[in-house]
Each structure stands twice: as structure tokens, then as C-alpha cells.
Amino acid sequence: MRVLGIETSCDETGVAVYDLEQGLLGHCLYSQVELHAQYGGVVPELASRDHIRKILPLVREVLTTTATTPQQLDGIAYTAGPGLVGALLVGAAVGRSLAWSYDVPAIGVHHLEGHLLAAMLEDPAPKFPFLSLLVSGGHTQLIKVLGLGQYQILGESVDDAAGEAFDKTAKLLGLGYPGGAVLANLATHGDPKRFTFPRPMVNRQGLDFSFSGLKTQVMTTWKAQASQDEQTRADVARAFEDAVVDTLVIKCRRALQQTHLTRLVIAGGVGANQRLRQQLSALANSLKVKVFYPRPEFCTDNGAMIAYAGCCRLAAGERASLGFNATPRWALHNLQIPRTATK
Amino acid sequence: MKLLALDTATEACSCALLCDETQFERSVMTTRHHAELILPMIDEMMQQANLRPQQLDAVVMGCGPGSFTGLRIACGVAQGIAFAAEVPIIPISSLAALAQAAYRDKGMTHVLAAIDARMGEVYWGEYILGENKLMQLCGEEIVCPPESVKLLENSAAYGVGSGWMAYNTVLLKALGTVTAISVETETTYPQASAMLPLAAAAFEQGLAVSPELALPIYLRNKVVHGS
């Protein structure tokens, strides 16, 4: 079974081809990040306008580079939500219509299910069940993953997502938007001992996170500095990053101990953060669990994870109706376990 | 000639099919269910005509102006079908569709097409009957406050479209009293069926484009506050 996957939920247009027997055949991505940077955030209408310009050239490119003929396609997957409704509708319209015209089934994929399963594109791939740490600009969640569509949220951020905290903190340190990755890079030159920020909610029971207070702490500290020189900026960045990473690691440790799961899978854009990866690997070593990371380009939004998740659901017999739609708000735990195909 | 047309630019959701001598169409009114409705409508119509997408010569897309999301639904669907069928797309203006329907249904030869653009503006296009029973644009299509529309042709004219529902008095005042203007209330929304004759002519003139080059015409391009 070979599936074309389309991702358009936010500001990246991603298209990929996944084959159940041969694995990922190819993928391509167009990022709008520069377009939105000048506005300090994603402008939904501009994002939608860019998706409709880029989507078909990317589909053509990926079909060509993977030497996939229309006859070889067994299904089309597109991100159906959550995300920006106008952006989602572009991918859904093109994806659902391609499937109708090729006379193959279509499937609307949950964007976060795509992220949760992105590590499956790597070798070795994790086996079910596993603990997933989903950390992105929109989400910070610890999820017990029992199988396809079986997701139990163990804890999540009560306010800002980790990636959002990175971007907002970068902005107030004058690193531009989206500056999360710039901040992480700057932090490598920072002195870890000069400032210390609290690790939010680690003294409380449970597995929830909170990052908005940390951002305020950074702002107060930064404004109090007589000399806002480059080294001070790097030192603050380092202390911020350490606080976020530590918090994530502490909660992962707690979740692994509570669930007795032996596999930890990272998902989402913050999963590309090097310090987080180092610390989680150290944690995994100490607890004798295996940790799995998608390659950095599959941590951020991409078409490959949608092609993969869509392929799994299509293989299980799930089908989208001919009328398509976008679901901008869609809780992960509301996902259904696909019934095995009857035909 | 075999052309599939679709339009979701306004509260109307419609598709039409030219299959040599025969014509089919479907049209419903909906506020925000175009995405759920359009493909089932097209599918049912194509089955009735016993036609597969690969047998089409081109896909005709209502390219706007109109609701931004609506334009992208029509564009995305048209792109998907045209790409898969390996045929080009013929973009047709929703204002032109209004004008062509006014000629087809009421014999009007000078039409002032207006679509409510919200935010105190209208999408505006003036059309007169040209060769081959096809309505032709005078000047260009614009988005502007209803107070600033101007008449380009001096003959009795008919106002059609949702813009006339929203701004009847203001539009009449802006156009002055030199020319007799009647407002036609039945042709309110663009229909895919009215795009077919315009598209057939455009196709023969070689105006069809590769699917990835067929994009919405928004007219309103200031979408970020303060920019």
C-alpha cells in the first residue's frame, strides 16, 4: 500500500509518499517562516494563501522524485486538524479531490497523531506501548501510547506550550520571531551557573506543566540587568533552557516510573533541541529504558508523518467521507481506534 | 467539449457539467458547508452523466472575488481534480458569472455585478454584451467602498449580486441619475452553470492554465492590520 500525505495545518506545506512495504519513499517541505517573521507570528490568511500556491508544485515534485505513478497510489492522507482552519482546508480540498479523481480512498489525519508516530519512520522504530513526550509550539503533553488511536493523556501544559515559551522568551530577549531555535543556539554559549530559574510545578503531584510564569521570571531578570550585553543574554538563555529541559526531564522520569513503560518516544518541534535530547538520553540510561527520536526534520511539521499515520489508518480500513472538512480544535483522546477492514 | 465547473465563492455552492450537447448542474445555498457539499455534488452529477474525471477537457473554477476560504475550497478541489485528470484549469470570475447569468436568464446586456465584500466594501465589475453572446468586462474588477463605484458605459444598466442587497441606496447614489439603473433581485449569487459558456470560449482561445497556476483572485490583498 502506497499513500501520499499532505500537511498544511499551520505554516509549513509538507508532502510525502509512504509505502507500507518499502517505508518512506520521499518527502518535501516548504516553510513559510520568513513570510510570517515580519509580523511576529503566523498570519492565518497569509498562511492559507501560501499553501494554495505551494501545494500542487510539491505534490508534483514528490511524485516525480519518488517515481510514483497515479496507478501506484492506494490512498491520500491529509491533515484534517487541529490547526488553522483555512490552512487545513487547503490540504483537505486538494487531498480529498485527488483521491476522488484517482478513485482511491482518502483519510483525514489528526496532526498530533502524525507527530506521535513520527519516530516510526526511523530505524529502529519503537514498538507499542510507549511513553510519548510531545513538545511543540502548540502542545506539551505526556501521552501513554498503547497502539494506533489509543492515546491516554497523562499530563499537559496548563498554559503555554514549551515551544511557545521558547519563542516568547526569545522575543523578549530581542531574538526575533520565531526565535526558539536561536535562543537554544545562544544558550550553548551561556554560563549555566550565573542565573537560576525555578522548575515550574515539579514539586506538585502529577504530570502537568506550566511555562508562562517562567517567561515572566526571565523578563524580570532580564530587565533588572544593568548591562544587557551578549554574554548576559546568553547566560539568561542558558538558565531558561535549563529550567525548561529540567522540568520536562523530571516529569518524564515521573511518568516512566508511574507507568513502568520501557520506551520513551519524543515528538514535536522542541524534540529537535539538543540539550533536551542529551538530558533525556541520560535519563533513559539511568532508568534502563530505550529512547527514540525522530530526525529533527520530522520533529517539526512535515508530510511524512501524515503519510505514515494515514497509511496505518487506511490499512486498518478507515475511510474519509467524500465531503471533507477541517477540525481546528480536536482533542487527541477523542481519536478512534480503527476497526480492522472488513472488505 | 467536456467541462466541469465549480464555484464556492459565496453563499451559493454549485457545480455544472458541459458534456458535448448536454448540460448538468447542481446548486445549493449554504453558509459554511461548501467543503462538505461540493465533492458529493460533483460526484453525483458526474455519475449521472456517466463521466470520469479523466474524460474531461478542462476544469472550470470560480476564481473569485468572494469569500477567501470559499475561493480556496473551489481552487483546491479544481486543482486536485485537474492535476489527477491531467487537464488544465479555466479560471472564471464570479462577477462574470453573475453578469452572464443575468444575460442568459433575463436578456440583460449591461450588467453592474456587485458582491458584498463585507468590511464596508463591494467587489465590483461592469459587464456589457460582447461577441458570441458572452458578457465582457469593462475596465477592471475592483474592491472598493460602495460610495466610490463609477459607471463606464452610458446605457441602461442592471444591478445584480449580493452587493446590491447590502448597499442598494449607496450604490445608486454613487452612480448618479444620468443612466437608468434597475436592480435585479433574482440573480444574487454566481452559479457554475453560467461559467460554462465563458469557459468554453476561453478554452478555445487557449486561456486554460496548468493546474498549479490557477489561483484565487482575492482583489482584497490588504489582509494584515497596519501593513
XYZ file of C-alpha atoms in Angstrom:
570
model
C 0.000 0.000 0.000
C 1.366 3.386 -1.041
C -0.007 6.643 0.350
C 0.501 10.316 -0.495
C 0.440 12.508 2.636
C -0.298 16.237 2.779
C 0.305 18.532 5.768
C -0.991 22.144 5.810
C -2.112 22.725 9.404
C -0.011 25.814 10.130
C 2.877 27.491 8.294
C 4.605 24.560 6.588
C 3.405 22.835 3.438
C 4.628 19.228 3.556
C 4.049 16.405 1.082
C 5.380 12.832 1.228
C 4.928 9.328 -0.137
C 4.974 6.382 2.279
C 4.907 2.742 1.240
C 3.821 0.082 3.734
C 6.448 -2.380 2.482
C 9.268 -0.045 1.451
C 8.874 2.689 4.071
C 9.219 6.392 3.353
C 9.958 6.943 -0.326
C 10.344 10.701 -0.270
C 9.131 13.957 1.182
C 9.398 17.671 0.579
C 8.572 20.732 2.594
C 8.029 24.420 2.033
C 8.300 26.599 5.142
C 6.573 29.975 5.327
C 8.542 31.006 8.388
C 10.162 34.012 6.708
C 6.801 35.261 5.461
C 5.371 35.399 8.994
C 8.546 36.501 10.808
C 7.977 40.145 9.860
C 4.575 40.072 11.633
C 5.863 38.424 14.826
C 3.525 35.472 14.443
C 1.656 33.355 11.921
C -0.932 35.369 9.978
C -3.624 32.771 9.179
C -4.886 34.361 5.949
C -1.366 34.707 4.551
C -0.624 31.110 5.543
C -3.680 29.858 3.625
C -2.750 31.921 0.568
C 0.740 30.481 0.572
C -0.424 26.873 0.999
C -2.644 27.018 -2.088
C 0.296 28.380 -4.125
C 2.749 25.727 -2.982
C 0.781 22.533 -2.507
C 0.456 21.280 -6.093
C 4.086 22.006 -7.071
C 5.141 19.986 -4.000
C 2.791 17.114 -4.883
C 4.220 17.069 -8.399
C 7.792 17.183 -7.061
C 7.346 14.325 -4.593
C 5.543 12.089 -7.095
C 8.327 12.729 -9.603
C 11.250 12.204 -7.225
C 9.722 9.001 -5.832
C 8.829 7.832 -9.356
C 5.271 7.190 -8.161
C 2.652 6.889 -10.891
C -1.028 7.592 -10.164
C -1.731 3.868 -10.613
C 0.635 3.082 -7.729
C -1.206 5.297 -5.238
C -3.554 3.400 -2.933
C -4.713 6.335 -0.881
C -4.341 10.001 0.007
C -3.911 11.293 3.563
C -4.290 14.917 4.599
C -4.167 16.675 7.953
C -7.789 17.290 8.994
C -6.997 19.041 12.306
C -6.203 20.523 14.726
C -4.702 23.694 13.308
C -5.626 26.821 11.361
C -8.962 26.141 9.704
C -8.221 27.967 6.449
C -4.823 26.328 6.109
C -6.231 22.867 6.871
C -8.977 23.316 4.268
C -6.409 23.811 1.501
C -4.776 20.439 2.166
C -8.134 18.752 2.674
C -9.587 20.165 -0.575
C -6.619 19.149 -2.700
C -6.098 15.799 -0.949
C -9.744 14.728 -0.968
C -10.196 15.751 -4.614
C -7.040 13.962 -5.733
C -8.336 10.788 -4.061
C -11.773 11.148 -5.656
C -10.240 11.664 -9.092
C -7.812 8.747 -8.729
C -10.678 6.672 -7.311
C -8.719 5.696 -4.195
C -9.680 6.112 -0.525
C -8.780 9.206 1.479
C -8.166 9.741 5.162
C -8.161 12.865 7.332
C -5.303 12.565 9.811
C -5.035 14.072 13.304
C -1.937 16.283 13.200
C -0.771 15.191 16.667
C -1.198 11.520 15.832
C 1.195 12.260 12.994
C 3.721 13.702 15.466
C 3.234 10.832 17.943
C 4.026 8.286 15.249
C 6.847 10.227 13.531
C 9.508 8.123 15.289
C 8.070 5.100 13.439
C 9.771 6.490 10.322
C 13.179 5.812 11.918
C 15.212 2.641 12.218
C 14.887 1.182 14.776
C 11.258 2.177 15.223
C 9.673 1.955 18.676
C 7.142 -0.789 19.389
C 3.865 -0.195 21.229
C 3.314 0.571 24.051
C 5.451 3.633 24.775
C 5.500 6.906 26.637
C 5.463 9.901 24.320
C 6.705 13.358 25.216
C 5.044 15.666 22.718
C 6.690 19.088 22.846
C 5.927 21.690 20.202
C 4.857 25.293 19.762
C 1.262 24.303 20.389
C 1.477 21.349 22.771
C 3.314 19.948 25.763
C 1.879 16.568 26.662
C 2.905 13.267 28.183
C 0.942 10.524 26.487
C 0.688 6.819 27.093
C 0.534 5.292 23.618
C -0.889 1.761 23.627
C -1.478 1.427 19.907
C -2.821 3.256 16.876
C -5.583 5.558 18.127
C -5.073 4.535 21.769
C -3.761 7.623 23.462
C -4.039 8.371 27.145
C -3.016 11.914 28.138
C -1.104 11.638 31.425
C -0.236 15.305 31.763
C -0.105 18.521 29.767
C 0.697 22.201 29.996
C -1.912 24.240 31.799
C -0.799 27.389 29.944
C 1.993 27.991 27.391
C 3.411 25.088 25.424
C 7.181 24.548 25.777
C 7.839 25.722 22.217
C 5.658 28.754 22.764
C 7.683 29.584 25.906
C 10.893 29.320 23.849
C 9.547 31.642 21.149
C 8.063 34.172 23.585
C 11.221 34.249 25.694
C 13.329 34.675 22.560
C 11.147 37.610 21.576
C 11.598 39.381 24.917
C 15.347 38.793 24.750
C 15.260 40.575 21.394
C 15.992 37.469 19.326
C 13.121 37.997 16.863
C 10.333 35.640 15.876
C 10.275 32.667 15.837
C 13.427 32.695 17.947
C 13.202 29.422 19.888
C 15.966 27.777 17.895
C 18.084 30.971 18.008
C 17.662 31.050 21.775
C 18.771 27.418 22.065
C 21.822 28.188 19.954
C 22.669 31.231 22.074
C 22.251 29.169 25.251
C 25.194 26.961 24.245
C 27.446 29.983 24.912
C 25.791 30.781 28.247
C 27.117 30.222 31.753
C 24.772 27.710 33.444
C 25.689 28.966 36.931
C 25.053 32.704 36.629
C 21.228 32.636 36.787
C 18.809 30.029 38.068
C 15.108 29.929 37.311
C 12.610 27.753 39.167
C 11.452 24.446 37.661
C 7.704 25.063 37.472
C 5.328 22.540 39.068
C 7.959 19.898 39.813
C 7.071 19.948 43.499
C 3.433 19.301 42.732
C 1.931 15.882 42.265
C 1.000 14.835 38.782
C 2.389 15.278 35.323
C 1.104 18.687 34.269
C 3.347 21.526 33.127
C 3.234 25.313 33.340
C 5.622 27.566 31.445
C 4.041 31.023 31.414
C 5.419 32.001 34.845
C 8.927 31.091 33.761
C 8.701 33.526 30.885
C 7.747 36.293 33.334
C 10.708 35.369 35.574
C 13.027 35.694 32.589
C 11.588 39.092 31.740
C 12.027 40.383 35.309
C 15.604 39.124 35.464
C 16.474 40.468 32.009
C 15.043 43.925 32.731
C 16.964 44.106 36.020
C 20.306 43.716 34.258
C 22.330 46.940 34.147
C 24.298 45.638 31.224
C 22.222 43.732 28.652
C 25.303 42.561 26.792
C 25.611 39.469 24.612
C 27.087 37.344 27.398
C 24.261 38.242 29.776
C 21.746 37.443 27.068
C 23.399 34.058 26.532
C 23.510 33.401 30.289
C 19.784 34.163 30.665
C 19.009 31.999 27.634
C 21.012 29.151 29.162
C 19.225 29.411 32.510
C 15.846 29.483 30.760
C 16.648 26.480 28.603
C 17.958 24.535 31.585
C 14.756 25.252 33.517
C 12.521 24.056 30.660
C 14.628 20.973 29.889
C 14.935 20.022 33.552
C 11.194 20.324 34.047
C 10.479 18.139 31.006
C 13.018 15.544 32.147
C 11.719 15.440 35.731
C 8.160 14.857 34.506
C 9.327 12.206 32.027
C 11.112 10.387 34.847
C 7.980 10.509 36.956
C 5.773 9.291 34.095
C 8.119 6.412 33.260
C 8.230 5.339 36.896
C 4.438 5.551 37.235
C 3.617 3.678 34.050
C 6.509 1.195 34.042
C 6.785 1.766 30.294
C 10.185 0.863 28.888
C 10.186 3.035 25.782
C 10.240 6.833 25.617
C 9.411 8.483 22.293
C 9.983 12.166 21.587
C 7.728 14.122 19.225
C 7.246 17.740 18.185
C 9.463 20.662 17.238
C 11.128 21.116 20.656
C 12.225 17.484 20.318
C 14.920 18.810 17.993
C 16.506 20.683 20.947
C 19.975 19.230 21.555
C 20.125 19.796 25.308
C 16.727 18.142 25.744
C 17.942 15.150 23.723
C 21.133 14.854 25.825
C 19.235 15.018 29.106
C 16.543 12.569 28.010
C 19.172 10.121 26.809
C 20.866 10.369 30.206
C 17.522 9.781 31.925
C 16.805 6.787 29.697
C 20.216 5.319 30.557
C 19.673 5.695 34.271
C 16.211 4.097 34.111
C 17.249 1.459 31.579
C 14.563 2.492 29.100
C 15.006 2.987 25.381
C 14.564 6.459 23.948
C 13.544 7.159 20.342
C 13.828 10.435 18.458
C 12.537 11.320 15.020
C 15.217 13.065 12.921
C 14.952 16.850 13.534
C 13.101 17.483 10.254
C 10.371 15.045 11.367
C 10.110 16.693 14.801
C 8.750 19.835 13.165
C 5.678 19.737 10.907
C 6.112 17.551 7.825
C 4.200 15.494 5.288
C 5.985 12.220 6.057
C 4.301 11.733 9.432
C 0.888 12.384 7.845
C 1.577 9.902 5.056
C 2.639 7.336 7.685
C -0.303 7.852 10.078
C -2.691 7.951 7.121
C -1.226 4.743 5.716
C -1.744 2.975 9.083
C -5.370 4.056 9.247
C -6.092 3.281 5.608
C -4.505 -0.147 6.058
C -6.862 -0.664 9.005
C -9.802 0.039 6.706
C -10.627 3.576 7.777
C -12.050 5.896 5.114
C -12.878 9.606 4.918
C -16.270 10.585 3.530
C -16.445 12.394 0.186
C -17.441 15.635 1.853
C -14.308 16.973 3.535
C -13.842 19.317 6.440
C -11.279 20.756 8.809
C -11.437 20.360 12.577
C -9.448 23.283 14.053
C -9.961 22.017 17.634
C -9.732 18.276 18.042
C -8.624 16.562 21.250
C -6.221 13.673 20.787
C -8.061 11.457 23.249
C -11.179 11.746 21.067
C -9.468 9.784 18.317
C -10.931 6.408 17.477
C -9.151 3.097 17.293
C -9.597 1.996 13.694
C -11.610 -1.175 13.206
C -9.871 -3.694 11.041
C -11.046 -3.636 7.460
C -13.918 -5.928 6.621
C -13.579 -5.711 2.869
C -16.245 19.546 -25.302
C -16.433 18.295 -21.731
C -16.049 20.859 -18.948
C -16.629 20.508 -15.228
C -17.282 23.834 -13.463
C -17.488 24.574 -9.754
C -17.966 27.652 -7.632
C -17.967 28.189 -3.859
C -17.173 31.915 -3.759
C -20.368 32.996 -1.993
C -23.304 31.520 -0.060
C -24.080 29.521 -3.205
C -22.334 26.190 -3.710
C -22.655 24.989 -7.274
C -21.244 22.772 -9.967
C -22.108 22.254 -13.610
C -21.055 19.958 -16.380
C -20.923 20.539 -20.095
C -20.898 17.152 -21.781
C -20.893 17.926 -25.503
C -24.536 18.896 -26.201
C -25.841 18.092 -22.744
C -25.596 20.186 -19.611
C -25.988 19.185 -15.967
C -25.960 21.274 -12.835
C -26.327 21.217 -9.071
C -26.696 24.196 -6.770
C -27.445 24.662 -3.089
C -27.322 27.557 -0.682
C -25.118 27.150 2.393
C -23.396 29.456 4.826
C -20.363 27.351 5.694
C -20.729 23.795 4.472
C -19.230 24.150 0.992
C -16.371 21.768 1.814
C -18.752 19.029 2.896
C -21.101 19.518 -0.046
C -19.104 20.237 -3.190
C -17.463 16.869 -3.929
C -20.611 14.786 -3.284
C -22.471 17.159 -5.642
C -19.806 16.790 -8.318
C -19.685 13.018 -7.844
C -23.446 12.634 -8.220
C -23.507 14.853 -11.317
C -20.599 13.033 -12.972
C -22.286 9.690 -12.288
C -25.498 10.952 -13.853
C -23.502 11.949 -16.926
C -21.576 8.665 -16.748
C -18.321 10.578 -16.992
C -14.968 10.078 -15.300
C -12.612 12.967 -14.437
C -10.065 11.640 -16.939
C -12.579 12.222 -19.769
C -12.793 15.956 -19.094
C -11.120 18.530 -21.335
C -10.705 21.039 -18.514
C -11.919 22.040 -15.061
C -13.574 25.446 -14.682
C -13.056 27.187 -11.380
C -14.888 30.169 -9.936
C -11.758 32.108 -9.041
C -13.386 34.996 -7.201
C -13.734 37.557 -5.938
C -15.638 36.287 -2.919
C -15.100 34.622 0.444
C -11.364 33.894 0.818
C -11.957 30.437 2.266
C -14.619 29.705 -0.348
C -12.235 30.644 -3.161
C -9.598 28.282 -1.809
C -12.093 25.427 -1.477
C -13.040 25.779 -5.157
C -9.398 26.228 -6.117
C -8.182 23.258 -4.061
C -10.889 20.980 -5.460
C -10.318 22.196 -9.033
C -6.546 21.748 -8.635
C -6.944 18.242 -7.210
C -9.279 17.083 -9.983
C -7.369 18.781 -12.809
C -3.995 17.512 -11.586
C -5.251 13.927 -11.294
C -7.075 14.066 -14.626
C -4.071 15.738 -16.258
C -6.182 18.551 -17.697
C -5.850 22.345 -17.400
C -7.993 24.772 -15.400
C -10.017 27.685 -16.730
C -10.446 30.360 -14.023
C -13.666 32.360 -14.398
C -14.601 35.441 -12.384
C -17.579 35.144 -10.059
C -18.652 38.642 -11.153
C -18.547 37.498 -14.781
C -20.698 34.518 -13.826
C -23.271 36.888 -12.305
C -23.293 39.008 -15.458
C -23.545 36.003 -17.781
C -26.463 34.584 -15.759
C -28.241 37.944 -15.966
C -27.930 37.847 -19.761
C -28.888 34.162 -20.022
C -31.918 34.405 -17.736
C -33.153 37.963 -18.319
C -31.534 39.111 -21.535
C -29.688 41.915 -19.755
C -26.883 43.333 -21.904
C -25.344 45.844 -19.481
C -24.786 44.489 -16.001
C -23.281 46.003 -12.871
C -22.219 42.978 -10.846
C -21.556 43.543 -7.151
C -20.710 41.044 -4.421
C -20.816 42.079 -0.774
C -17.155 42.129 0.303
C -18.002 42.857 3.983
C -15.958 45.451 5.895
C -17.974 48.173 4.141
C -16.837 47.298 0.618
C -18.079 45.636 -2.556
C -16.424 43.584 -5.263
C -17.440 45.380 -8.415
C -17.393 44.614 -12.124
C -19.229 46.240 -15.051
C -20.114 43.950 -17.959
C -21.610 44.507 -21.401
C -22.663 42.001 -24.028
C -19.885 41.277 -26.491
C -19.475 38.802 -29.322
C -20.925 35.285 -29.277
C -23.465 36.066 -26.576
C -20.724 36.440 -23.983
C -20.587 39.164 -21.383
C -17.365 41.190 -21.438
C -15.699 43.164 -18.679
C -15.429 46.965 -18.999
C -12.367 48.341 -17.239
C -11.353 46.086 -14.406
C -12.843 44.346 -11.392
C -12.195 46.148 -8.127
C -12.882 46.085 -4.397
C -13.979 49.471 -3.056
C -16.448 51.215 -0.758
C -19.891 51.331 -2.430
C -19.652 55.123 -2.394
C -16.812 55.093 -4.924
C -18.154 52.920 -7.758
C -18.297 54.583 -11.188
C -20.189 53.852 -14.384
C -18.080 53.323 -17.515
C -20.766 52.673 -20.149
C -23.650 55.034 -20.781
C -26.671 52.813 -21.349
C -29.499 51.467 -19.229
C -27.963 49.020 -16.767
C -28.988 46.318 -14.338
C -27.515 45.778 -10.916
C -27.086 42.162 -9.853
C -25.463 40.393 -6.919
C -25.366 40.428 -3.130
C -23.612 43.813 -3.124
C -26.893 45.356 -4.301
C -28.717 43.734 -1.390
C -26.304 45.268 1.100
C -25.739 48.702 -0.473
C -28.632 49.407 -2.864
C -29.130 53.051 -1.893
C -25.449 53.943 -1.594
C -24.606 52.342 -4.957
C -27.465 54.110 -6.780
C -26.411 57.419 -5.291
C -22.788 56.898 -6.316
C -23.769 56.066 -9.901
C -25.901 59.212 -10.331
C -29.093 59.704 -12.305
C -27.825 60.083 -15.897
C -28.363 56.406 -16.665
C -31.400 54.327 -15.770
C -30.421 51.549 -13.384
C -32.718 48.730 -12.294
C -31.776 46.348 -9.549
C -32.410 42.709 -10.321
C -33.018 40.742 -7.155
C -33.219 37.217 -8.551
C -29.632 36.865 -9.796
C -27.987 37.228 -6.427
C -25.200 34.644 -6.358
C -22.785 33.335 -9.002
C -23.567 29.893 -10.438
C -21.166 27.419 -12.028
C -23.602 26.837 -14.897
C -23.235 30.466 -16.019
C -19.445 29.988 -16.200
C -19.682 27.248 -18.835
C -20.221 29.416 -21.961
C -17.477 31.824 -20.839
C -15.160 28.907 -20.111
C -15.840 27.152 -23.407
C -14.832 30.318 -25.276
C -11.767 30.809 -23.069
C -10.751 27.187 -23.652
C -10.929 27.601 -27.416
C -8.851 30.765 -27.137
C -6.176 28.788 -25.308
C -6.715 30.549 -21.981
C -6.715 27.378 -19.863
C -3.729 27.136 -17.498
C -1.755 24.398 -15.792
C -3.498 23.399 -12.504
C -0.794 24.838 -10.221
C -1.088 28.225 -11.949
C -4.835 28.507 -11.346
C -5.137 30.568 -8.168
C -7.852 32.587 -6.441
C -8.265 36.257 -7.370
C -8.899 37.824 -3.980
C -8.885 41.510 -5.092
C -8.541 42.423 -1.425
C -4.867 41.996 -0.679
C -4.544 44.079 2.448
C -5.188 41.337 4.992
C -2.781 42.257 7.786
C -3.661 45.108 10.109
C -1.247 48.002 9.904
C 0.511 46.758 6.784
